[in-house]
mmCIF file of C-alpha atoms in Angstrom:
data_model
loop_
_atom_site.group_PDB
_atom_site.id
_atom_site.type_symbol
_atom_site.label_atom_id
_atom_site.label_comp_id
_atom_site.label_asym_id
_atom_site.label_seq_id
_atom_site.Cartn_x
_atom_site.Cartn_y
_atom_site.Cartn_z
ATOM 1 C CA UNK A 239 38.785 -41.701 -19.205
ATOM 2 C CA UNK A 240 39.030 -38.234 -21.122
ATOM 3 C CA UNK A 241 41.182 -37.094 -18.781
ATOM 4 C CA UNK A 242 44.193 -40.039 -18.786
ATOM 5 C CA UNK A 243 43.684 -39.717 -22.751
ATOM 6 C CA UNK A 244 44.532 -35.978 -22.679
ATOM 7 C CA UNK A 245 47.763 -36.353 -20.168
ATOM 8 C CA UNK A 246 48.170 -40.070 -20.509
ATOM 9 C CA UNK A 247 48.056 -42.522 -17.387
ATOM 10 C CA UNK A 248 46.140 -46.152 -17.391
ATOM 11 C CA UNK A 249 43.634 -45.140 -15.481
ATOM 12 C CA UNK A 250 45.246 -46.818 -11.676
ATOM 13 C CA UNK A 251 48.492 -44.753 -11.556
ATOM 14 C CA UNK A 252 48.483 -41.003 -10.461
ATOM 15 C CA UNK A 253 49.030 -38.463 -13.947
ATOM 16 C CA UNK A 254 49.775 -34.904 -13.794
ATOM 17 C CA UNK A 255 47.286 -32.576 -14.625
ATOM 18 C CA UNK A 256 48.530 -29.406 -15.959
ATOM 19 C CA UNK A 257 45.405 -27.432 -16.787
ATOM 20 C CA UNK A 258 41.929 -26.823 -14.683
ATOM 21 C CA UNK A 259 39.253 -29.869 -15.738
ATOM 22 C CA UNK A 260 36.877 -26.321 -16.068
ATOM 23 C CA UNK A 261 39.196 -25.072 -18.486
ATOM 24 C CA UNK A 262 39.411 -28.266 -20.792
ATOM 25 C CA UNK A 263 36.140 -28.580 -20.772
ATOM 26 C CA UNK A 264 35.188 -24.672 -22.100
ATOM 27 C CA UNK A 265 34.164 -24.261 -25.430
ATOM 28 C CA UNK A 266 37.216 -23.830 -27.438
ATOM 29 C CA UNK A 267 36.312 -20.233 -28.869
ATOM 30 C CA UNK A 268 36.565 -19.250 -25.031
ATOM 31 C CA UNK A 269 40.225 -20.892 -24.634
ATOM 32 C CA UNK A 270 39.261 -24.319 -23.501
ATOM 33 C CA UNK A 271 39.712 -27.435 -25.459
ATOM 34 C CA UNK A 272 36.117 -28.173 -26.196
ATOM 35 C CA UNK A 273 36.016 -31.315 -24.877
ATOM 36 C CA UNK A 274 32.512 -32.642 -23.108
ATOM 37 C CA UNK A 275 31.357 -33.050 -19.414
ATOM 38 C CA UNK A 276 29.561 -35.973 -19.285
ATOM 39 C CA UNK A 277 27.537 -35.411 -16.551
ATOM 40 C CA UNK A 278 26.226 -32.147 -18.306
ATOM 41 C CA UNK A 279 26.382 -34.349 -21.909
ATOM 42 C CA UNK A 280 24.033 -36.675 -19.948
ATOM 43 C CA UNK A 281 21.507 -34.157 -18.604
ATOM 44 C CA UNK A 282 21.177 -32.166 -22.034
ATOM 45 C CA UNK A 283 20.259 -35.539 -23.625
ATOM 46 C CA UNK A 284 17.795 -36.079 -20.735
ATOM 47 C CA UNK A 285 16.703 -32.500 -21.290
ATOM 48 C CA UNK A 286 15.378 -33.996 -24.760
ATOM 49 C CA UNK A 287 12.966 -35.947 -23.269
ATOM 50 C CA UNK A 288 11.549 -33.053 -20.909
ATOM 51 C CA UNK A 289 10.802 -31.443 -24.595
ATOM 52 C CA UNK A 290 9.517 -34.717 -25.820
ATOM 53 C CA UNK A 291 7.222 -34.243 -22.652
ATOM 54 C CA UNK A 292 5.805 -31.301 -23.283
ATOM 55 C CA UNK A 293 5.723 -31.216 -27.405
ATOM 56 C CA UNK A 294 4.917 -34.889 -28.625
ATOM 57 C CA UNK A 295 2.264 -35.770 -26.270
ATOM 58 C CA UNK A 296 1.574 -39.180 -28.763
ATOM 59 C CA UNK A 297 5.034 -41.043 -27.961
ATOM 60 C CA UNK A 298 3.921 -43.974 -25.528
ATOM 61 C CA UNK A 299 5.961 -43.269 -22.659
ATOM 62 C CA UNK A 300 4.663 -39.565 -22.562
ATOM 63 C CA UNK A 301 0.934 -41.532 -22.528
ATOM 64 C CA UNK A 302 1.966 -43.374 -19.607
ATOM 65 C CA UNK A 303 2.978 -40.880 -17.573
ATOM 66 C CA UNK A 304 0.249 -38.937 -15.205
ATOM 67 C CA UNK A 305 -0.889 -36.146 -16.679
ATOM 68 C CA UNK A 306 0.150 -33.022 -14.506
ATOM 69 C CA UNK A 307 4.148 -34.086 -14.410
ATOM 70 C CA UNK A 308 5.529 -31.727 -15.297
ATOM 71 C CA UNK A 309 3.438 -29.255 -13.104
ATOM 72 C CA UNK A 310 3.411 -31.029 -9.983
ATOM 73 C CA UNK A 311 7.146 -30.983 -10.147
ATOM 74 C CA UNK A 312 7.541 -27.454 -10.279
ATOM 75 C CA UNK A 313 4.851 -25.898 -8.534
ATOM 76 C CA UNK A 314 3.381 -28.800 -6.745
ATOM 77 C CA UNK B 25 5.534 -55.229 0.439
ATOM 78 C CA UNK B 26 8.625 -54.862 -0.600
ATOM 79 C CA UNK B 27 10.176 -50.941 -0.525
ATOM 80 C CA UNK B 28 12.463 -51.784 -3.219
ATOM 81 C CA UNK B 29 9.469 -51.440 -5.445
ATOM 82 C CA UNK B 30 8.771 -48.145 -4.605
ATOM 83 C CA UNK B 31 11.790 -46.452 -5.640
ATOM 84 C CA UNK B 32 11.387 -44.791 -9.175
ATOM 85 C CA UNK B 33 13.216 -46.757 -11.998
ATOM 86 C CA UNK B 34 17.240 -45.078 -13.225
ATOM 87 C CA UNK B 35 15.835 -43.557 -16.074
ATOM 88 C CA UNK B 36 12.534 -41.800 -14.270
ATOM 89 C CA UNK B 37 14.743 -40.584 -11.880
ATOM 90 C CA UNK B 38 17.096 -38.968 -14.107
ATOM 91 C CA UNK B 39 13.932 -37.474 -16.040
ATOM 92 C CA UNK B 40 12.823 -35.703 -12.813
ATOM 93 C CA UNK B 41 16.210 -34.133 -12.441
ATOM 94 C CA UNK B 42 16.269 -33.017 -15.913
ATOM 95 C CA UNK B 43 12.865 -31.292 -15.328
ATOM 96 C CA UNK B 44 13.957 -29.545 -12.416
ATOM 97 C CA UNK B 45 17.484 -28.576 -13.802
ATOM 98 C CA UNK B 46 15.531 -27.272 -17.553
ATOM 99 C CA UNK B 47 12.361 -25.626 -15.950
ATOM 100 C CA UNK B 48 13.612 -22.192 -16.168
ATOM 101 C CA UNK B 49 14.553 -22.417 -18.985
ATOM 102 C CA UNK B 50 11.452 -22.875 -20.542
ATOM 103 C CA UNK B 51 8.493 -20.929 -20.984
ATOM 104 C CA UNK B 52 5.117 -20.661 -22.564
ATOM 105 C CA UNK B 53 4.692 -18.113 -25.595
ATOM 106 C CA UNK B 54 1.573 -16.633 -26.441
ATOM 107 C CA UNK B 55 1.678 -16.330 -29.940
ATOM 108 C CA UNK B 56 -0.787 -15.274 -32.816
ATOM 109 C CA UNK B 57 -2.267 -18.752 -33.319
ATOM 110 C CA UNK B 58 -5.653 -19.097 -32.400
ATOM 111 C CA UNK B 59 -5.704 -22.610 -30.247
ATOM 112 C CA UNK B 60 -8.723 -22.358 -27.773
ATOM 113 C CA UNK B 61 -8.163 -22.212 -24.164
ATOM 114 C CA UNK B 62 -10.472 -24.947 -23.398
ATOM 115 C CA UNK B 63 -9.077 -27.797 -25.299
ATOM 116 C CA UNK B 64 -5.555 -28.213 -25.222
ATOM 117 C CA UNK B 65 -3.272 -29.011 -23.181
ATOM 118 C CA UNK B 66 -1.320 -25.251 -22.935
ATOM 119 C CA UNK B 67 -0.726 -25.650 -18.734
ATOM 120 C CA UNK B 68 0.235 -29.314 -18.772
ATOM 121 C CA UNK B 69 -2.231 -30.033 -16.239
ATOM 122 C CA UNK B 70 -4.898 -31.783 -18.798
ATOM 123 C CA UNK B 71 -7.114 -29.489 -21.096
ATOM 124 C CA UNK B 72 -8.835 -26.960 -19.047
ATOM 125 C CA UNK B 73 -12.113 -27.732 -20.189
ATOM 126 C CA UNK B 74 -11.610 -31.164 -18.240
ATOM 127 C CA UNK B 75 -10.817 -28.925 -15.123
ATOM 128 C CA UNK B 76 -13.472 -26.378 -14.787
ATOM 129 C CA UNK B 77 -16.868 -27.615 -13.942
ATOM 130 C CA UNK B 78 -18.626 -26.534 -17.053
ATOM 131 C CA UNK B 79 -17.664 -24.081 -20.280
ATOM 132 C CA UNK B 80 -19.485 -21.156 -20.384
ATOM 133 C CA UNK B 81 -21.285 -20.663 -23.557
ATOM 134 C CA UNK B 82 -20.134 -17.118 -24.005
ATOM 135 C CA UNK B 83 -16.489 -18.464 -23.376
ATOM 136 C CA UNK B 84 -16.242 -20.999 -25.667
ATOM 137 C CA UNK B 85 -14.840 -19.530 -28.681
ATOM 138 C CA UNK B 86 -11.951 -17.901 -26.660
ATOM 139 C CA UNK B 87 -8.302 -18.261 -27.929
ATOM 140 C CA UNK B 88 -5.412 -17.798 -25.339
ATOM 141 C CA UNK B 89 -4.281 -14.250 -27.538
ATOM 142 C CA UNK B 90 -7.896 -13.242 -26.197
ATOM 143 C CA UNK B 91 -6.817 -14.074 -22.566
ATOM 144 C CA UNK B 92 -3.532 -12.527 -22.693
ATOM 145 C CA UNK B 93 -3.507 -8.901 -21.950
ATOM 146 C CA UNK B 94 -1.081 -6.253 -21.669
ATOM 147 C CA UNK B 95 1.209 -9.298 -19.998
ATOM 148 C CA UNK B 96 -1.091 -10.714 -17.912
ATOM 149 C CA UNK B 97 -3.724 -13.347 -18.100
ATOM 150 C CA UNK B 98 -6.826 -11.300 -17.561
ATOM 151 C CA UNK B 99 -9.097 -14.418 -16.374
ATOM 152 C CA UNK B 100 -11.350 -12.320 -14.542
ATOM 153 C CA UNK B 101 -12.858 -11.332 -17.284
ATOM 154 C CA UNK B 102 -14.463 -14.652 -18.526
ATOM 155 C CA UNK B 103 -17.400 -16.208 -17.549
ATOM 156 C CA UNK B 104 -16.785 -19.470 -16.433
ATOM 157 C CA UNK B 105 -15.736 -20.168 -12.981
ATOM 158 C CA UNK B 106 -11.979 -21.588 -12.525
ATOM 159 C CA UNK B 107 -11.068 -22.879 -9.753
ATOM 160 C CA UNK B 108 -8.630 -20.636 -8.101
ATOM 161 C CA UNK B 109 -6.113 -23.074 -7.040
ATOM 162 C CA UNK B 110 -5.822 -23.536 -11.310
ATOM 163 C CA UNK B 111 -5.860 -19.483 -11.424
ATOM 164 C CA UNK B 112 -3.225 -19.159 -8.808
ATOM 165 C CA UNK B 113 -0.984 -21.859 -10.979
ATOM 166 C CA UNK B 114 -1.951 -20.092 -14.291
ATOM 167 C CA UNK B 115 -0.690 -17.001 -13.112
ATOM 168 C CA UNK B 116 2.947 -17.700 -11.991
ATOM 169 C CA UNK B 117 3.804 -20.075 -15.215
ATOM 170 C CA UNK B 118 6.647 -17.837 -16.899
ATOM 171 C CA UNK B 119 5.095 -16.560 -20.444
ATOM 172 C CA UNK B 120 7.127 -14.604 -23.081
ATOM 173 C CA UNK B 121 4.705 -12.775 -25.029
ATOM 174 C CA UNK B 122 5.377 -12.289 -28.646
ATOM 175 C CA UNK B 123 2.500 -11.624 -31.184
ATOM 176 C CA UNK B 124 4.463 -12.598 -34.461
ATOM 177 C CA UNK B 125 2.153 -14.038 -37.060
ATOM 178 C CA UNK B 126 4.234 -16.904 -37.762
ATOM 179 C CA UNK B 127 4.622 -17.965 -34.036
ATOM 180 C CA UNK B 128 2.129 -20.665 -32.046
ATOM 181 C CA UNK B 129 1.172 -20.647 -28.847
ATOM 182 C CA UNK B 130 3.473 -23.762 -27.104
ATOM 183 C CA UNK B 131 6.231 -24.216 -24.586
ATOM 184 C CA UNK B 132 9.235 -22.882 -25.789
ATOM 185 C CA UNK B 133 12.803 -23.248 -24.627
ATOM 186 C CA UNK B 134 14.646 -19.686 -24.144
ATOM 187 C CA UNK B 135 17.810 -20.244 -24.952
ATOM 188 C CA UNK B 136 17.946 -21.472 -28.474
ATOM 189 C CA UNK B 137 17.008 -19.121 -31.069
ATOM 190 C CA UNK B 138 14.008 -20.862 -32.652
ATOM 191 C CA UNK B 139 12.804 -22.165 -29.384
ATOM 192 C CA UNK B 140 13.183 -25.647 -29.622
ATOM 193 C CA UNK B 141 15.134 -27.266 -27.264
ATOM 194 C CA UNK B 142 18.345 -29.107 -28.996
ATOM 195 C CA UNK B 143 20.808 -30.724 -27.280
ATOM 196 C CA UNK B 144 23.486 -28.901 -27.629
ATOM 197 C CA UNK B 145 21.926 -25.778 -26.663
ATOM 198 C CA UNK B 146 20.907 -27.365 -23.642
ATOM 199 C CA UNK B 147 24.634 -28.047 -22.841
ATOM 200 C CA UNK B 148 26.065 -24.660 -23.821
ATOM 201 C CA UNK B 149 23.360 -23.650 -21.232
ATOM 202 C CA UNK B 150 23.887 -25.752 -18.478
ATOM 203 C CA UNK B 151 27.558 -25.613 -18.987
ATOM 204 C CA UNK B 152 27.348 -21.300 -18.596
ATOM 205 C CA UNK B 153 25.673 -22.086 -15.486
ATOM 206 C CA UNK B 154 28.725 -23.489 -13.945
ATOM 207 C CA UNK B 155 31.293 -21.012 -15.628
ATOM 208 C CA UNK B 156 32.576 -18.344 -15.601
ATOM 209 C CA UNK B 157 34.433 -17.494 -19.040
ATOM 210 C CA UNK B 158 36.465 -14.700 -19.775
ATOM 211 C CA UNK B 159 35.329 -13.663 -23.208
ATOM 212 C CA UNK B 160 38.401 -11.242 -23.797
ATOM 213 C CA UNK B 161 40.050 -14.967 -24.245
ATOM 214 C CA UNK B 162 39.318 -15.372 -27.541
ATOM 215 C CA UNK B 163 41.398 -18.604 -29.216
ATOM 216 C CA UNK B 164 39.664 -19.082 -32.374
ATOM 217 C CA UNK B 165 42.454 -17.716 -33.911
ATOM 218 C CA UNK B 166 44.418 -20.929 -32.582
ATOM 219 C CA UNK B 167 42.177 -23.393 -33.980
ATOM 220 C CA UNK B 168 42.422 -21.655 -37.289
ATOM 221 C CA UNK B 169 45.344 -21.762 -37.896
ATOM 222 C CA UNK B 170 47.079 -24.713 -41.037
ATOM 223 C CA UNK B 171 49.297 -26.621 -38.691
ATOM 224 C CA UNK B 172 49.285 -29.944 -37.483
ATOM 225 C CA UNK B 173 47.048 -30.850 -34.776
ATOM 226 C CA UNK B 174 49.615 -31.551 -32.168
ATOM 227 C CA UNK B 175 51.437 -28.520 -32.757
ATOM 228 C CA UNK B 176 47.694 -26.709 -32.226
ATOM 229 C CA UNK B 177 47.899 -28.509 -28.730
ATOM 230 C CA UNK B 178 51.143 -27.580 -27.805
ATOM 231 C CA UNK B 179 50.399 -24.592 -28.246
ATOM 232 C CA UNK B 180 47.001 -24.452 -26.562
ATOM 233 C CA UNK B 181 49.485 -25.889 -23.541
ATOM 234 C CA UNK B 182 51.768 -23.269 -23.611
ATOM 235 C CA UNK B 183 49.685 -20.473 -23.445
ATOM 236 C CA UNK B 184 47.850 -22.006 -20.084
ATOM 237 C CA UNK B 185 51.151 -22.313 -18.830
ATOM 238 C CA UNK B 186 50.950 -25.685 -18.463
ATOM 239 C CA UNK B 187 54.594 -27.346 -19.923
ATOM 240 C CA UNK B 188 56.033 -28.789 -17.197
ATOM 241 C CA UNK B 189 59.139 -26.928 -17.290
ATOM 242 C CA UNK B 190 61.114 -26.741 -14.383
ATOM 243 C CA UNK B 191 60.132 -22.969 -12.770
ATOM 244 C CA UNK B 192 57.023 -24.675 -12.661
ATOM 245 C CA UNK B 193 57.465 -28.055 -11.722
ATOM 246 C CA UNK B 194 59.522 -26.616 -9.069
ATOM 247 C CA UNK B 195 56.885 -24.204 -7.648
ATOM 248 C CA UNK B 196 54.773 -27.348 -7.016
ATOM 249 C CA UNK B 197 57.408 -28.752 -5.341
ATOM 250 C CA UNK B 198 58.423 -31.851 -7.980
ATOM 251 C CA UNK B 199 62.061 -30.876 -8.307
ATOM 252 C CA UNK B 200 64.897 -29.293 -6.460
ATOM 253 C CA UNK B 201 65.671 -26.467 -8.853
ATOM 254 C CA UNK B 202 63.860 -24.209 -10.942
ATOM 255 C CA UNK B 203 66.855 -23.358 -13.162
ATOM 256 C CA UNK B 204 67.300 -25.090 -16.742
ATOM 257 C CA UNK B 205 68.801 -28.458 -17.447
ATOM 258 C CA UNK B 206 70.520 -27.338 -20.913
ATOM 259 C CA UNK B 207 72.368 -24.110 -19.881
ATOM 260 C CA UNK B 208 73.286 -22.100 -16.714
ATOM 261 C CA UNK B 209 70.235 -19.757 -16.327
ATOM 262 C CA UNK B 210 68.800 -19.923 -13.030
ATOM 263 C CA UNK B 211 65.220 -19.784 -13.860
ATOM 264 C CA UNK B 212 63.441 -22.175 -16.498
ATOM 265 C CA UNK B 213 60.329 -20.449 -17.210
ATOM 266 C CA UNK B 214 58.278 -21.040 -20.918
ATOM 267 C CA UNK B 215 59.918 -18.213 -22.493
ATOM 268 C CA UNK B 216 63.509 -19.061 -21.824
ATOM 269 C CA UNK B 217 63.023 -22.384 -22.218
ATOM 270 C CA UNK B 218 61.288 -21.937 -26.059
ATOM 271 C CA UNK B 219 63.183 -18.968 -26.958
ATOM 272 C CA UNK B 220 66.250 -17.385 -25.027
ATOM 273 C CA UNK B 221 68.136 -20.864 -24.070
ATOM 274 C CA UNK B 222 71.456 -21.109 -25.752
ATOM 275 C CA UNK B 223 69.988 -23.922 -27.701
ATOM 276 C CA UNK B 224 66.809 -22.658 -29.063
ATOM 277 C CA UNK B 225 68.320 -19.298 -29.725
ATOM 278 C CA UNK B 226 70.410 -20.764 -32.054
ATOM 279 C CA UNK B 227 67.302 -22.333 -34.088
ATOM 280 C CA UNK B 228 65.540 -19.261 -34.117
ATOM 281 C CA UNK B 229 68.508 -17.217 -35.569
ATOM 282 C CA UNK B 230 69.179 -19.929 -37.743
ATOM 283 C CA UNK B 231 65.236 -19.294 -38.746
ATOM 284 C CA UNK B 232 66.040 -16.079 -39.200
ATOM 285 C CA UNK B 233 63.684 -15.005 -37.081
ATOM 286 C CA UNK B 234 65.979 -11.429 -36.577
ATOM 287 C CA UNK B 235 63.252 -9.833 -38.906
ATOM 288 C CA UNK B 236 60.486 -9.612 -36.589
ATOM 289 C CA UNK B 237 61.087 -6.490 -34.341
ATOM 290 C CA UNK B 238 60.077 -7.862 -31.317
ATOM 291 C CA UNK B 239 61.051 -11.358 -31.697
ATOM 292 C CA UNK B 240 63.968 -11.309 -28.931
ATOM 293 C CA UNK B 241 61.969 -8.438 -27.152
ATOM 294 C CA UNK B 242 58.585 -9.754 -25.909
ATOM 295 C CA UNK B 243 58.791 -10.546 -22.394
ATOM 296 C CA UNK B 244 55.126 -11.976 -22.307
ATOM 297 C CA UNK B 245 54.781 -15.380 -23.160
ATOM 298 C CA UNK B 246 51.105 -15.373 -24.855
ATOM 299 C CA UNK B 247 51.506 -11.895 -26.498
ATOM 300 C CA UNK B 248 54.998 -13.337 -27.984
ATOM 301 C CA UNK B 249 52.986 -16.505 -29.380
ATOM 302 C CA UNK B 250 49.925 -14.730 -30.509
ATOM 303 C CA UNK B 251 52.056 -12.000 -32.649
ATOM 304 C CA UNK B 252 54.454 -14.750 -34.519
ATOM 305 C CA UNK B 253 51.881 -16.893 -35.310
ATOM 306 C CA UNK B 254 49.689 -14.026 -37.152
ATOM 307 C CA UNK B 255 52.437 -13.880 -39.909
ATOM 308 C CA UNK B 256 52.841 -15.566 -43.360
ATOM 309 C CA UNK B 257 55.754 -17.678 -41.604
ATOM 310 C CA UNK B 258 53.403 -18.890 -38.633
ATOM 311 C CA UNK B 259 54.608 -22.547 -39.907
ATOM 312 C CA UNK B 260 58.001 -21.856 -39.299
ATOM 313 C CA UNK B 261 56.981 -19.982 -36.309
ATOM 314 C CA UNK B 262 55.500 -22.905 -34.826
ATOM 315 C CA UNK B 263 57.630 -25.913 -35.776
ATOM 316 C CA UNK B 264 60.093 -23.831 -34.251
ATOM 317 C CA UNK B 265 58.332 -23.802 -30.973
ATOM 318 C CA UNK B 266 57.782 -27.399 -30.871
ATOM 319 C CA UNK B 267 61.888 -28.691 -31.874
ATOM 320 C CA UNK B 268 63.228 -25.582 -29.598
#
């Protein structure tokens, strides 16, 4: 979707892209545009709960969960 | 009964690949607080005191600053027995150690200054993971600068290279002939196109753009933009660019 609003397109037909996906999606101070990569947008936000996990141990769904997570995923 | 049951849900799923993608980045400091060893939760495995098979009298007042020598857990030297499975999984968790008064002891996340895991510092991190910048590219100056938005962008396309003039349009084999549709010269690259063509030569001296030294002189295309648009007629400069 980001990428047919940058160099236009509907979405079915075939655009041209003229720069690298990579480079659009670098920070601009490093010469890229800025713009976000969802997938990574979507595992940062994810990455909030791991923290949630490990620092407020009184939200519910942290209750719920088994106690050594977090351990038996890394080292188990 | 049925598998599909067994399958975690989406969203736990997607929480166990956080974990494993975010893991190294995190860490446990020791810090100057005095939280006991026994009763809370510091390895994530439950409070120790619920692992061991008693507490040791003797051991009972210890903090985790007492535990913590010279970078390593010295575990050895306490009383009570741990089981060594728990000792073994104590010793490889990654600690930073730093003894500031003002720090606790808790899980930190490395990569953000204070510690605490934000988002975006998560994303900077997992996005320098995949990437490989080149820091000597430096475009704040770009994004500073008082012009119009789409102008910024044009820009931003010219210096990847990325107008889709013909030298390039017919290097990836989209039309017949690299040279320029508005005047004779064989070769229609960025440069010739915004500046040396017939047509946008006549702008530019119209512009009076004659003062700069190297205005007619620069042969590389990012140098040439970078230079005009440092001066106090960068708006001219770059309106230019975008009617030439």
């Amino acid at each position: 979707m980001a990428k047919s609003f940058l160099w236009g397109g509907d979405g079915h037909s075939q655009t041209w892209n003229h720069v690298n996906w990579n480079m659009v999606t670098t920070p601009k101070r490093f010469g890229g545009l800025g713009i976000c990569e969802v997938r990574l947008t979507n595992l940062a936000l994810l990455g909030e709960l791991v923290w949630n996990m490990l620092h407020n141990k009184d939200k519910l769904w942290v209750k719920v969960l088994p106690i050594n997570t977090w351990a038996t995923r890394l080292y188990g | 009964m049925n598998k599909k049951h067994n399958k975690p849900s989406i969203t736990w799923r997607g929480i166990q690949h956080a974990i494993t993608n975010f893991a190294v980045g995190y860490s446990f400091r020791v810090g100057f607080s005095d939280s006991s060893i026994w009763n809370i939760d510091w390895t994530q495995l439950g409070p120790l005191c619920q692992l061991v098979p008693f507490v040791n009298i003797s051991d009972s007042a210890m903090c985790l600053k007492d535990v913590w020598e010279d970078g390593m857990w010295n575990l050895q030297g306490l009383a009570t027995m741990i089981p060594t499975d728990i000792v073994q999984y104590i010793h490889q968790l990654p600690v930073t150690n730093n003894l500031d008064v003002r720090l606790t002891d808790a899980w930190t996340w490395r990569h953000a200054k204070k510690g605490e895991y934000t988002c975006s510092s998560g994303y900077y991190w997992l996005l320098q993971q995949n990437r490989d910048w080149n820091m000597i590219c430096n475009m704040n100056w770009l994004w500073r600068l008082k012009v119009p938005s789409k102008l910024q962008h044009f820009l931003w396309i010219c210096f990847h290279n990325a107008l889709p003039i013909n030298a390039r349009q017919h290097h990836c084999n989209m039309v017949a002939s690299p040279s320029c549709t508005r005047c004779s010269s064989p070769i229609e690259d960025i440069l010739q196109r915004l500046r040396d063509c017939p047509h946008s030569r006549e702008l530019w001296l119209r512009l009076n753009m004659r003062r700069y030294n190297n205005f007619f002189f620069e042969f590389d295309v990012n140098v040439w933009l970078h230079e005009m648009t440092k001066g106090t007629s960068a708006i001219f400069f770059i309106t230019g660019v975008w009617y030439a």
